[in-house]
XYZ file of C-alpha atoms in Angstrom:
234
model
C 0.000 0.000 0.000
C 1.283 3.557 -0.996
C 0.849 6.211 1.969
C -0.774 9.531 1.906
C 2.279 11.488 1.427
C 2.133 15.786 2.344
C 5.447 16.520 0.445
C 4.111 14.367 -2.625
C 0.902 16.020 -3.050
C 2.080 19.677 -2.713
C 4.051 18.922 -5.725
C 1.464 16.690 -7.807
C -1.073 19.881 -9.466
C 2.615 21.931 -10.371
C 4.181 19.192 -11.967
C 0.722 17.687 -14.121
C -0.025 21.350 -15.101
C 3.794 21.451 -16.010
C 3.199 18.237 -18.652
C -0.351 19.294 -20.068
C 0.955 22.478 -21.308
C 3.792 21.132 -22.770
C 1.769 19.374 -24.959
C -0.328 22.271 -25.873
C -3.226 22.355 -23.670
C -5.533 24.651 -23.212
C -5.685 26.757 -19.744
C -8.616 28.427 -18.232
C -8.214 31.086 -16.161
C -5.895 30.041 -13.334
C -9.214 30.842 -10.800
C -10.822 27.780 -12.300
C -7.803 25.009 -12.319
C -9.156 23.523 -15.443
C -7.691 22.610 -18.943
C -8.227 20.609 -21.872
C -7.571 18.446 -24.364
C -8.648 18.860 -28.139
C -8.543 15.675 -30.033
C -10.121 14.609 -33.631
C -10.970 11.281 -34.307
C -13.905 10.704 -36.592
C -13.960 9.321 -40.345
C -15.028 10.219 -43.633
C -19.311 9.342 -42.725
C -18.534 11.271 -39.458
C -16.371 13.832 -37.642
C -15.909 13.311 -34.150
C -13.509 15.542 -31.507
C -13.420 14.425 -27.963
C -12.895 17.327 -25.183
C -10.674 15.769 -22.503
C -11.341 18.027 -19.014
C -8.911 18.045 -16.252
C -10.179 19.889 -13.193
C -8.672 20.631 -9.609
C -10.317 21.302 -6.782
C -8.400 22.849 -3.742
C -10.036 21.930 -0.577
C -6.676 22.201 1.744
C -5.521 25.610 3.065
C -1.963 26.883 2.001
C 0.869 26.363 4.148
C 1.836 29.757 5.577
C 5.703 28.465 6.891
C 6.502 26.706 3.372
C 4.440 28.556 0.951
C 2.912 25.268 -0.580
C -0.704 24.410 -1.633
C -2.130 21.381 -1.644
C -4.380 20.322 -4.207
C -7.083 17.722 -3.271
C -9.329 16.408 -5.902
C -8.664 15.645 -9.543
C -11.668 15.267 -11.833
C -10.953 14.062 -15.733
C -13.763 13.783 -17.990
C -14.083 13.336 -21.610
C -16.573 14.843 -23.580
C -17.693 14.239 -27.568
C -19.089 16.293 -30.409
C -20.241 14.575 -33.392
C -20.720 16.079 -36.749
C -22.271 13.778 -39.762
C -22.903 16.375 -42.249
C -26.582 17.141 -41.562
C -26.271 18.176 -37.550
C -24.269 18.825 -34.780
C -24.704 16.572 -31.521
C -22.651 17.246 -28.348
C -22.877 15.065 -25.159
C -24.104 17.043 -22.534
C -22.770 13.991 -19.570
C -19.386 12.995 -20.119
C -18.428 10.017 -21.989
C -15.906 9.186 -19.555
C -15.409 10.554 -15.633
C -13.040 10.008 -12.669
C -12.888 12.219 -9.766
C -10.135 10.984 -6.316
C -8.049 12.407 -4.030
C -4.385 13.281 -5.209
C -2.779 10.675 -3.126
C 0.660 10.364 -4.527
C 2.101 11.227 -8.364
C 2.372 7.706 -9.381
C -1.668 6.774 -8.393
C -2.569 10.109 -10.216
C -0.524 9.188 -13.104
C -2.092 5.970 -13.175
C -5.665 7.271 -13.202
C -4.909 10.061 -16.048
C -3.266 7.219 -18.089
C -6.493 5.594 -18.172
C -8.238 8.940 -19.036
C -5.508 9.327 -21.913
C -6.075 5.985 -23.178
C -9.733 6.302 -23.293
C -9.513 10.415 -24.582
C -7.381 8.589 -27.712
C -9.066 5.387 -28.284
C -6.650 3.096 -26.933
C -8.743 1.739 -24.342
C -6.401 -1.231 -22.456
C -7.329 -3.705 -20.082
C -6.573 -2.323 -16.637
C -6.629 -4.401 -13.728
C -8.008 -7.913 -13.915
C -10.533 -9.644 -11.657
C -9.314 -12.732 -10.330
C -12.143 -15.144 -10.497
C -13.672 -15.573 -7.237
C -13.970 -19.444 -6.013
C -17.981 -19.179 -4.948
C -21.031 -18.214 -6.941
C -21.698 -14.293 -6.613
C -24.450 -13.408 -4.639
C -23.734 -10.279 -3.005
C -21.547 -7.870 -4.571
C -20.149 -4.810 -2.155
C -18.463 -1.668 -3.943
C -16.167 0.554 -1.353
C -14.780 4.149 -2.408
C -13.697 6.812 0.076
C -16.641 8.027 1.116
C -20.146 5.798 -0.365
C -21.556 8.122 -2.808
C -19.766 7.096 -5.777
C -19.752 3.660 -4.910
C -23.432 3.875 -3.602
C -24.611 5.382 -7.542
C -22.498 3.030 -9.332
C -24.081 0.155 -7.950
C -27.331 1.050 -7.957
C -26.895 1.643 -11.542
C -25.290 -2.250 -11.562
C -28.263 -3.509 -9.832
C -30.719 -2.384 -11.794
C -28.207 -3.585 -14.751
C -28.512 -7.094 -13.482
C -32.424 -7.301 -12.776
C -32.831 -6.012 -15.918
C -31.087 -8.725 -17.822
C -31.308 -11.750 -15.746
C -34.709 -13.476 -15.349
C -35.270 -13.688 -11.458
C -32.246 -12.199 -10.609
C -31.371 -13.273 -7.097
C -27.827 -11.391 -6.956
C -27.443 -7.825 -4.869
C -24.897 -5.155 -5.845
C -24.260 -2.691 -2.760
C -22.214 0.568 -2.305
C -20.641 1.556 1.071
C -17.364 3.513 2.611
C -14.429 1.688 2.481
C -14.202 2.292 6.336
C -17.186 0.140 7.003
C -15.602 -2.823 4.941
C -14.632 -4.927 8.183
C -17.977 -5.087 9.485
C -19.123 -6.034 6.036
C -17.068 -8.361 4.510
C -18.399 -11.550 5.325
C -21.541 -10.613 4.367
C -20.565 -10.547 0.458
C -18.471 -12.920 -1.581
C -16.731 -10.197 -3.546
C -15.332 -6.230 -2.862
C -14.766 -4.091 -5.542
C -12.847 -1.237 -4.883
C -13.259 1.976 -7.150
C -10.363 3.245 -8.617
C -10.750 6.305 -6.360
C -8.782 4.030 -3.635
C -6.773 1.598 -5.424
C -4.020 2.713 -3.623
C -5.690 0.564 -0.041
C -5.580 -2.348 -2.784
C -2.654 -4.264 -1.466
C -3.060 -3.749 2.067
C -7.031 -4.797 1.781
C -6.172 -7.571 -0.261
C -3.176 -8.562 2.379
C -5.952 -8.408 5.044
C -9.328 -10.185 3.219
C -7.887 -12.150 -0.133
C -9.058 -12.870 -2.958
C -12.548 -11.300 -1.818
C -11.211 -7.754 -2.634
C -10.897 -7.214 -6.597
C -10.223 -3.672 -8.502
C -12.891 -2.635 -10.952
C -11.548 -1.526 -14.439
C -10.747 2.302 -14.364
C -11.851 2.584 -18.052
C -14.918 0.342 -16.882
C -16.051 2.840 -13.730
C -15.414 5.972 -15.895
C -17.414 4.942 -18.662
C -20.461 2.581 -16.484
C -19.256 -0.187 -18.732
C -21.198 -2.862 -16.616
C -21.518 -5.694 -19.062
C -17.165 -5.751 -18.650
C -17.674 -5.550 -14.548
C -20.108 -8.827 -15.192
C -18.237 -10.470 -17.711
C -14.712 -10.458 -15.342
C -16.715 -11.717 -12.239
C -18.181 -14.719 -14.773
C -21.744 -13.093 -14.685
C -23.562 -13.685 -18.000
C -26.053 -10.402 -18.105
């Protein structure tokens, strides 16, 4: 498990605002901590350019003694506009969206890689799911504080009772902090990429219970992948 580290995360807005300029982003006013990301991939039937949004959000106060500001929350979404000739459609909800807590450089850099890949069209396999030994029943997904993971499985849910006669499994959201009261009472815990970072000390602590959902899966509510990995036909 990587630790929360102060001297780390002064440094992590600086140094990503550093590398999106250099390749020739553009900058909002420095008030709003946003930028973005042109990029044009359509064909000849359609033209397509995908908006990639990178915002900060500064909850921490400044340092007075070392000058240094710490930025808390990252969000990256992707948005699309889609031109065929005849009209102009733009996606008002974001194709693609991660928000978390600037932990350390290297989890950031691992979350914005995913929001590259996906911005581009690359769209990798991130983490696997290890199949789990039982039959899934009861499915718990844990993020910092239970909203995200709360919406993302009720979205699931309803996934699953839509396209499974008598469905019979439950999808549930909570805090990760409430995880050791809960975990017997599911046979698998997905954590949301938003603490990936607890990954190998949860997994150290519960096995093969705790698996990571796909960051390109989350950010784009690609359920049918989150079933397929934990061998659920939906």
């Amino acid at each position: 498990m990587r630790e929360k580290n102060k001297f780390t995360k002064a440094y992590i807005k600086p140094m990503v605002q550093a590398w999106l300029s250099a390749m020739e982003c553009t900058q909002d006013s420095p008030k709003r901590n946003r930028m973005f990301i042109e990029y044009e991939c359509g064909n000849e039937q359609e033209a397509i350019t995908r908006y990639g949004v990178v915002q900060f959000w500064d909850r921490s106060t400044q340092n007075k003694e070392q000058h240094q500001f710490y930025g808390d929350i990252m969000e990256l979404s992707v948005y699309e506009v889609r031109f065929d000739g005849k009209e102009k459609r733009k996606s008002i909800d974001p194709e693609f969206y991660l928000h978390f807590e600037m932990v350390d450089f290297e989890f950031v850099l691992e979350q914005i890689s995913a929001f590259f890949c996906f911005l581009y069209g690359t769209n990798p396999e991130d983490e696997e799911l290890i199949e789990v030994p039982n039959k899934i029943k009861r499915i718990l997904i844990c993020c910092t504080a239970g909203l995200t993971s709360g919406y993302f499985a009720s979205l699931l849910q309803d996934k699953l009772d839509q396209d499974i006669e008598d469905n019979d499994i439950i999808c549930e959201g909570y805090n990760v902090s409430y995880l050791p009261e809960l975990i017997d009472e599911y046979d698998v815990v997905l954590l949301t990429p938003q603490i990936f970072y607890m990954y190998d000390e949860l997994r150290e602590k519960y096995g093969e219970k705790i698996q990571l959902i796909d960051r390109i899966a989350f950010a784009t509510f690609n359920f049918t992948s989150v079933l397929e990995k934990l061998n659920i036909c939906s």
